[in-house]
Short mmCIF file of C-alpha atoms (C1' of nucleotides) in Angstrom, two decimals:
data_model
loop_
_atom_site.label_atom_id
_atom_site.label_comp_id
_atom_site.label_asym_id
_atom_site.label_seq_id
_atom_site.Cartn_x
_atom_site.Cartn_y
_atom_site.Cartn_z
CA MET A 256 19.77 60.40 22.47
CA ILE A 257 22.69 58.31 21.32
CA GLU A 258 21.66 55.29 23.37
CA THR A 259 24.57 53.04 22.32
CA PRO A 260 23.27 51.78 18.94
CA ASP A 261 23.42 48.09 18.12
CA ASP A 262 24.18 48.48 14.43
CA THR A 263 27.74 49.02 13.23
CA PRO A 264 27.95 52.79 12.90
CA SER A 265 31.27 53.66 11.28
CA PRO A 266 32.57 51.75 8.23
CA SER A 267 35.99 53.34 8.53
CA LEU A 268 38.07 50.72 10.38
CA SER A 269 39.81 48.13 8.38
CA GLU A 270 40.40 45.60 11.12
CA ALA A 271 39.90 45.03 14.85
CA ASP A 272 36.31 46.00 14.12
CA ALA A 273 33.65 45.59 16.80
CA LEU A 274 34.67 46.07 20.38
CA PRO A 275 34.74 42.96 22.54
CA PRO A 276 32.03 42.69 25.19
CA SER A 277 32.74 45.00 28.10
CA GLU A 278 33.41 42.18 30.53
CA GLN A 279 35.94 40.50 28.32
CA HIS A 280 37.52 43.83 27.52
CA ALA A 281 37.88 44.57 31.22
CA GLN A 282 39.54 41.19 31.79
CA GLN A 283 42.16 41.94 29.13
CA TYR A 284 43.10 45.15 30.82
CA ALA A 285 43.02 43.48 34.20
CA ALA A 286 45.50 40.88 32.86
CA VAL A 287 47.84 43.65 31.81
CA ARG A 288 47.60 45.42 35.16
CA ASN A 289 48.26 42.13 36.82
CA ALA A 290 51.31 41.44 34.74
CA HIS A 291 52.68 44.86 35.70
CA GLU A 292 52.59 44.00 39.32
CA THR A 293 54.89 41.01 39.01
CA GLU A 294 56.93 42.30 36.14
CA LEU A 295 59.49 44.28 38.09
CA LEU A 296 59.77 41.60 40.74
CA GLU A 297 60.57 39.11 38.05
CA ASP A 298 63.14 41.37 36.45
CA TYR A 299 64.92 41.81 39.77
CA VAL A 300 64.83 38.06 40.54
CA GLU A 301 65.96 37.17 37.06
CA LEU A 302 68.87 39.65 37.29
CA ILE A 303 69.89 38.43 40.71
CA GLY A 304 69.93 34.90 39.41
CA ASP A 305 72.00 35.90 36.40
CA LEU A 306 74.47 37.83 38.54
CA ILE A 307 74.93 34.90 40.86
CA ALA A 308 75.45 32.58 37.91
CA HIS A 309 77.84 34.83 36.05
CA GLN A 310 79.70 36.64 38.77
CA GLY A 311 79.38 34.41 41.79
CA GLU A 312 77.29 36.84 43.78
CA ALA A 313 74.64 39.50 43.50
CA ARG A 314 75.43 42.91 44.97
CA SER A 315 73.10 45.84 45.27
CA ALA A 316 75.57 48.09 43.53
CA ASP A 317 75.69 45.83 40.46
CA ILE A 318 71.95 45.58 40.36
CA ALA A 319 71.62 49.37 40.58
CA LEU A 320 74.13 49.77 37.74
CA ARG A 321 72.46 47.22 35.50
CA MET A 322 68.93 48.36 36.20
CA GLY A 323 69.93 51.94 35.80
CA VAL A 324 68.41 53.04 39.14
CA SER A 325 69.80 54.37 42.41
CA GLN A 326 71.06 52.08 45.15
CA ALA A 327 68.39 53.38 47.45
CA THR A 328 65.74 52.12 45.01
CA VAL A 329 67.42 48.73 44.89
CA SER A 330 67.57 48.58 48.67
CA LYS A 331 63.90 49.30 48.98
CA MET A 332 63.00 46.79 46.30
CA VAL A 333 65.17 44.09 47.87
CA GLY A 334 63.21 44.68 51.08
CA ARG A 335 60.06 43.94 49.19
CA LEU A 336 61.49 40.84 47.60
CA LYS A 337 62.63 39.62 51.03
CA SER A 338 59.17 40.21 52.49
CA LEU A 339 57.78 38.20 49.63
CA GLY A 340 60.12 35.33 50.39
CA LEU A 341 61.92 35.49 47.05
CA VAL A 342 65.28 36.78 48.30
CA ALA A 343 67.30 36.28 51.40
CA SER A 344 70.23 38.23 52.78
CA LYS A 345 71.82 39.59 55.88
CA PRO A 346 72.13 43.36 56.21
CA TYR A 347 75.08 44.81 54.27
CA ARG A 348 75.80 41.43 52.59
CA SER A 349 75.09 40.14 49.13
CA LEU A 350 71.83 38.58 48.06
CA PHE A 351 70.60 35.04 47.56
CA LEU A 352 67.49 33.58 46.06
CA THR A 353 65.19 31.38 48.09
CA GLU A 354 63.82 28.18 46.60
CA GLU A 355 60.82 30.15 45.41
CA GLY A 356 63.04 32.89 44.05
CA GLU A 357 65.14 30.35 42.13
CA ALA A 358 61.99 28.87 40.59
CA MET A 359 60.84 32.29 39.50
CA ALA A 360 64.27 33.11 38.08
CA ARG A 361 64.38 29.89 36.17
CA MET A 362 60.96 30.51 34.63
CA SER A 363 61.82 34.08 33.76
CA ARG A 364 65.09 33.21 32.21
CA GLN A 365 63.51 30.50 30.13
CA ARG A 366 60.76 32.73 28.93
CA HIS A 367 63.16 35.49 28.15
CA ALA A 368 65.33 33.12 26.11
CA ILE A 369 62.40 31.80 24.13
CA VAL A 370 61.17 35.29 23.21
CA LEU A 371 64.70 36.45 22.34
CA GLN A 372 65.43 33.46 20.10
CA PHE A 373 62.01 33.83 18.49
CA LEU A 374 62.60 37.46 17.60
CA ARG A 375 65.95 36.63 16.13
CA ALA A 376 64.40 33.79 14.13
CA LEU A 377 61.79 36.26 12.88
CA GLY A 378 64.59 38.34 11.41
CA VAL A 379 64.82 41.08 13.99
CA SER A 380 68.28 42.55 14.64
CA ASP A 381 70.11 41.59 17.84
CA ASP A 382 69.89 44.98 19.59
CA THR A 383 66.26 45.41 18.88
CA ALA A 384 65.50 41.79 19.78
CA ARG A 385 67.12 42.35 23.21
CA ILE A 386 65.12 45.48 23.94
CA ASP A 387 61.81 44.13 22.73
CA ALA A 388 62.27 40.80 24.53
CA GLU A 389 62.83 42.59 27.79
CA GLY A 390 59.51 44.35 27.44
CA MET A 391 57.51 41.58 25.89
CA GLU A 392 58.48 38.62 28.05
CA HIS A 393 56.06 39.43 30.85
CA HIS A 394 53.07 39.66 28.53
CA VAL A 395 53.42 36.41 26.65
CA SER A 396 51.18 33.52 27.68
CA GLN A 397 52.23 29.88 27.71
CA GLU A 398 50.29 29.27 24.56
CA THR A 399 52.09 31.97 22.71
CA LEU A 400 55.45 30.79 24.09
CA ASP A 401 54.71 27.37 22.69
CA ALA A 402 53.86 28.84 19.27
CA MET A 403 57.09 30.83 19.38
CA GLN A 404 59.15 27.79 20.18
CA ARG A 405 57.55 25.83 17.37
CA PHE A 406 58.37 28.63 14.92
CA THR A 407 61.96 29.00 16.17
CA ARG A 408 62.55 25.27 15.86
CA LEU A 409 61.07 25.13 12.34
CA GLN A 410 63.17 28.09 11.30
CA SER A 411 66.45 26.72 12.56
CA GLY A 412 65.66 23.27 11.25
CA GLU A 413 64.93 24.55 7.74
CA GLY A 414 67.50 27.32 7.63
CA MET B 61 87.49 37.75 47.05
CA ILE B 62 85.12 37.17 44.17
CA GLU B 63 86.23 40.28 42.22
CA THR B 64 83.90 39.76 39.24
CA PRO B 65 85.94 37.27 37.21
CA ASP B 66 86.31 37.82 33.48
CA ASP B 67 86.13 34.20 32.41
CA THR B 68 82.82 32.46 31.95
CA PRO B 69 82.28 30.89 35.36
CA SER B 70 79.20 28.67 35.16
CA PRO B 71 78.63 26.25 32.31
CA SER B 72 75.05 25.63 33.35
CA LEU B 73 73.07 28.00 31.12
CA SER B 74 72.01 26.80 27.75
CA GLU B 75 71.31 30.17 26.21
CA ALA B 76 71.32 33.92 26.98
CA ASP B 77 74.78 33.31 28.26
CA ALA B 78 77.00 36.26 29.12
CA LEU B 79 75.31 39.34 30.52
CA PRO B 80 75.28 42.35 28.23
CA PRO B 81 77.54 45.29 29.26
CA SER B 82 76.07 47.17 32.21
CA GLU B 83 75.37 50.27 30.18
CA GLN B 84 73.45 48.44 27.50
CA HIS B 85 71.63 46.42 30.10
CA ALA B 86 70.56 49.63 31.86
CA GLN B 87 69.27 51.04 28.62
CA GLN B 88 67.09 47.97 28.03
CA TYR B 89 65.45 48.43 31.40
CA ALA B 90 65.14 52.17 30.82
CA ALA B 91 63.27 51.45 27.61
CA VAL B 92 60.83 49.24 29.46
CA ARG B 93 60.28 51.82 32.22
CA ASN B 94 59.72 54.41 29.49
CA ALA B 95 57.22 52.26 27.69
CA HIS B 96 55.29 51.89 30.99
CA GLU B 97 54.85 55.60 31.28
CA THR B 98 53.04 55.96 28.01
CA GLU B 99 51.36 52.60 27.98
CA LEU B 100 48.28 53.46 30.01
CA LEU B 101 47.86 56.83 28.25
CA GLU B 102 47.89 55.01 24.92
CA ASP B 103 45.36 52.49 26.14
CA TYR B 104 42.98 55.19 27.24
CA VAL B 105 43.42 57.18 24.05
CA GLU B 106 42.95 54.08 21.93
CA LEU B 107 39.84 53.09 23.85
CA ILE B 108 38.35 56.59 23.57
CA GLY B 109 38.95 56.57 19.83
CA ASP B 110 37.32 53.14 19.51
CA LEU B 111 34.31 54.19 21.59
CA ILE B 112 33.81 57.28 19.44
CA ALA B 113 34.13 55.23 16.28
CA HIS B 114 31.81 52.43 17.43
CA GLN B 115 29.28 54.15 19.66
CA GLY B 116 29.34 57.71 18.52
CA GLU B 117 30.76 59.10 21.79
CA ALA B 118 33.13 58.28 24.64
CA ARG B 119 31.69 58.43 28.10
CA SER B 120 33.57 58.03 31.36
CA ALA B 121 31.17 55.36 32.57
CA ASP B 122 31.86 53.22 29.49
CA ILE B 123 35.56 53.66 29.84
CA ALA B 124 35.42 52.66 33.48
CA LEU B 125 33.35 49.58 32.58
CA ARG B 126 35.70 48.51 29.77
CA MET B 127 38.86 49.24 31.65
CA GLY B 128 37.56 47.51 34.75
CA VAL B 129 38.31 50.48 36.90
CA SER B 130 36.25 52.94 39.02
CA GLN B 131 34.86 56.12 37.55
CA ALA B 132 36.91 58.17 39.91
CA THR B 133 40.02 56.62 38.40
CA VAL B 134 38.84 57.45 34.91
CA SER B 135 38.09 61.03 35.96
CA LYS B 136 41.60 61.50 37.29
CA MET B 137 43.21 59.90 34.27
CA VAL B 138 41.13 62.03 31.90
CA GLY B 139 42.44 65.07 33.71
CA ARG B 140 45.90 63.87 33.00
CA LEU B 141 45.11 63.26 29.34
CA LYS B 142 43.65 66.75 29.04
CA SER B 143 46.65 68.34 30.66
CA LEU B 144 48.79 66.49 28.15
CA GLY B 145 46.69 67.88 25.29
CA LEU B 146 45.44 64.47 24.14
CA VAL B 147 41.81 64.79 25.10
CA ALA B 148 39.35 67.67 25.22
CA SER B 149 35.98 67.92 26.97
CA LYS B 150 33.67 70.22 28.95
CA PRO B 151 32.92 69.20 32.49
CA TYR B 152 30.14 66.57 32.73
CA ARG B 153 30.16 66.04 28.97
CA SER B 154 31.60 63.27 26.86
CA LEU B 155 35.18 63.16 25.63
CA PHE B 156 36.91 64.06 22.36
CA LEU B 157 40.38 63.48 21.07
CA THR B 158 42.58 66.38 20.01
CA GLU B 159 44.59 66.21 16.81
CA GLU B 160 47.47 64.82 18.80
CA GLY B 161 45.19 62.36 20.56
CA GLU B 162 43.78 61.18 17.20
CA ALA B 163 47.29 60.62 15.92
CA MET B 164 48.20 58.54 19.01
CA ALA B 165 44.99 56.58 18.72
CA ARG B 166 45.62 55.84 15.08
CA MET B 167 49.09 54.62 15.81
CA SER B 168 47.98 52.50 18.73
CA ARG B 169 45.17 50.93 16.86
CA GLN B 170 47.41 50.10 13.96
CA ARG B 171 50.10 48.54 16.16
CA HIS B 172 47.48 46.66 18.08
CA ALA B 173 45.99 45.29 14.90
CA ILE B 174 49.40 44.21 13.56
CA VAL B 175 50.28 42.36 16.72
CA LEU B 176 46.89 40.71 16.95
CA GLN B 177 46.96 39.49 13.35
CA PHE B 178 50.49 38.33 13.78
CA LEU B 179 49.65 36.21 16.81
CA ARG B 180 46.71 34.67 14.99
CA ALA B 181 48.92 33.92 12.00
CA LEU B 182 51.40 32.26 14.35
CA GLY B 183 48.64 29.88 15.39
CA VAL B 184 47.64 31.35 18.71
CA SER B 185 43.97 31.06 19.70
CA ASP B 186 41.74 34.13 19.43
CA ASP B 187 41.21 34.68 23.17
CA THR B 188 44.84 34.31 23.98
CA ALA B 189 45.87 36.44 21.08
CA ARG B 190 43.64 39.29 22.30
CA ILE B 191 45.06 39.18 25.82
CA ASP B 192 48.69 38.88 24.76
CA ALA B 193 48.31 41.57 22.06
CA GLU B 194 47.01 44.04 24.71
CA GLY B 195 50.10 43.52 26.81
CA MET B 196 52.63 43.21 24.05
CA GLU B 197 51.72 46.10 21.76
CA HIS B 198 53.47 48.72 23.81
CA HIS B 199 56.76 46.89 23.84
CA VAL B 200 57.15 46.19 20.17
CA SER B 201 59.54 48.34 18.16
CA GLN B 202 58.90 49.48 14.59
CA GLU B 203 61.53 46.95 13.36
CA THR B 204 59.70 44.10 15.04
CA LEU B 205 56.35 45.36 13.76
CA ASP B 206 57.74 45.25 10.26
CA ALA B 207 58.95 41.72 10.72
CA MET B 208 55.54 40.72 12.08
CA GLN B 209 53.76 42.23 9.11
CA ARG B 210 56.05 40.43 6.74
CA PHE B 211 55.32 37.14 8.38
CA THR B 212 51.57 37.71 8.53
CA ARG B 213 51.48 38.57 4.82
CA LEU B 214 53.55 35.53 3.92
CA GLN B 215 51.34 33.31 5.99
CA SER B 216 48.04 34.54 4.55
CA GLY B 217 49.51 34.54 1.05
CA GLU B 218 50.67 30.95 1.29
CA GLY B 219 47.83 29.63 3.47
"C1'" DC C 45 7.98 70.06 37.41
"C1'" DA C 46 9.62 67.32 41.29
"C1'" DA C 47 11.65 63.14 42.44
"C1'" DT C 48 14.65 59.73 41.22
"C1'" DA C 49 18.25 57.62 38.88
"C1'" DC C 50 22.38 57.97 36.50
"C1'" DA C 51 26.91 60.21 35.28
"C1'" DG C 52 30.75 62.82 36.54
"C1'" DT C 53 33.77 65.13 39.98
"C1'" DT C 54 36.36 65.94 44.25
"C1'" DA C 55 38.57 64.76 48.54
"C1'" DG C 56 41.28 61.88 50.93
"C1'" DC C 57 43.51 57.62 51.38
"C1'" DC C 58 46.91 53.75 49.96
"C1'" DT C 59 50.81 51.35 47.40
"C1'" DT C 60 54.49 51.17 44.19
"C1'" DT C 61 58.54 52.88 42.28
"C1'" DG C 62 61.44 56.35 41.53
"C1'" DC C 63 64.68 60.19 43.61
"C1'" DT C 64 68.35 62.81 46.94
"C1'" DA C 65 70.63 63.49 51.12
"C1'" DA C 66 72.41 61.77 55.21
"C1'" DG C 67 73.89 58.11 58.04
"C1'" DT C 68 75.92 53.36 58.94
"C1'" DT C 69 78.77 49.32 58.00
"C1'" DA C 70 82.45 46.94 55.52
"C1'" DT C 71 86.64 46.83 53.01
"C1'" DT C 72 90.97 48.55 51.33
"C1'" DT C 73 95.11 50.78 51.67
"C1'" DA C 74 98.63 54.01 53.48
"C1'" DT D 257 95.40 50.02 62.74
"C1'" DA D 258 93.45 54.51 61.32
"C1'" DA D 259 91.81 56.87 57.47
"C1'" DA D 260 89.67 56.74 53.31
"C1'" DT D 261 86.62 54.70 50.07
"C1'" DA D 262 82.99 51.91 48.72
"C1'" DA D 263 78.62 49.62 49.68
"C1'" DC D 264 74.44 49.53 51.90
"C1'" DT D 265 70.40 51.55 54.56
"C1'" DT D 266 67.15 54.97 56.16
"C1'" DA D 267 64.36 59.06 55.93
"C1'" DG D 268 61.65 61.88 53.52
"C1'" DC D 269 59.81 63.51 49.13
"C1'" DA D 270 57.04 63.09 44.55
"C1'" DA D 271 54.21 61.20 40.81
"C1'" DA D 272 51.18 57.53 39.06
"C1'" DG D 273 47.39 54.87 39.43
"C1'" DG D 274 44.35 52.44 42.21
"C1'" DC D 275 40.25 52.77 45.76
"C1'" DT D 276 35.76 54.51 48.58
"C1'" DA D 277 32.70 57.99 50.06
"C1'" DA D 278 30.47 62.17 49.49
"C1'" DC D 279 28.98 65.63 46.45
"C1'" DT D 280 27.29 67.99 42.17
"C1'" DG D 281 25.25 68.02 37.89
"C1'" DT D 282 22.19 65.99 34.06
"C1'" DA D 283 18.36 63.25 32.35
"C1'" DT D 284 14.21 60.45 32.86
"C1'" DT D 285 9.91 59.84 34.13
"C1'" DG D 286 5.73 59.73 37.23
#
DNA sequence: CAATACAGTTAGCCTTTGCTAAGTTATTTA
DNA sequence: TAAATAACTTAGCAAAGGCTAACTGTATTG
């Protein structure tokens, strides 16, 4: 019985009807899982870059404070970033970004700024825009970023 | 030395200048971490609801296939969903949503649809919109959802 | 109705990302 | 410069979310 019918069984959904083919569906979820893996790394790298730019150096204690986690967690994470070649530092001293880390920080910052400006242009309040941008930025493709930029430019040009 | 200066030190950034106060910054990251905890649960619940709606029942094998994950992983996750009171089932039989699960599925589906339609209205291609919507939906506040709906309505009204 | 195939579960492993507590190094200051 | 404080690291723990392999139950079908 049941046998996965081919006809559309329930007429109750207004939109998003018809599931995508399994393979495509799986790829969507895979993309999300994938984004999750780099997300935190990017947040750390972006923050380290910002701290260096704004305060002259990036210290673990500041990172812990701003990320809202313990220093031990930062220490462990920094170890990972170093092993990935994104961050360099001597023990007990403050942190630097490698070339690769700088590149990642630049991209992250840019993406973050685009999403933030877009949300503001869309009419979202500043506080909310900040929070949502932080979560959204890692899940926005280049194509969507382009569309966001187009919209933001239009909006500020016409406003 | 260094002493975290109060004046704006580097004139190199075009936007997103000035870090937010540490506390606010920490809350932004906390919000993201928080979203991550419920994100997967919501994806499972949403998918289970969709499978029931479209195919009459939700089976672990289908979920595994669509999520792109092993059946063992699904089994473990379903255990978690049951312990959270979102899903009900007898061993070796297919899955059902509890009242609470239904409510979560409804909300997720609605949010997903709003984000998806919004991205399309913004001019993003269908494939990209699907992928980005899947990742973005869990990081979009009610305020932003409202703004997205407003835009989508405007767009389809004027188009 | 027995054999086979398919679906679901369990056990045991790994990695990531958090924590606290305890130890080490660096810096400040009395 | 010795003592106190602040910053960083290490060790050890837990929960989440993956995996494979082995096992148990359900359904199909010869």
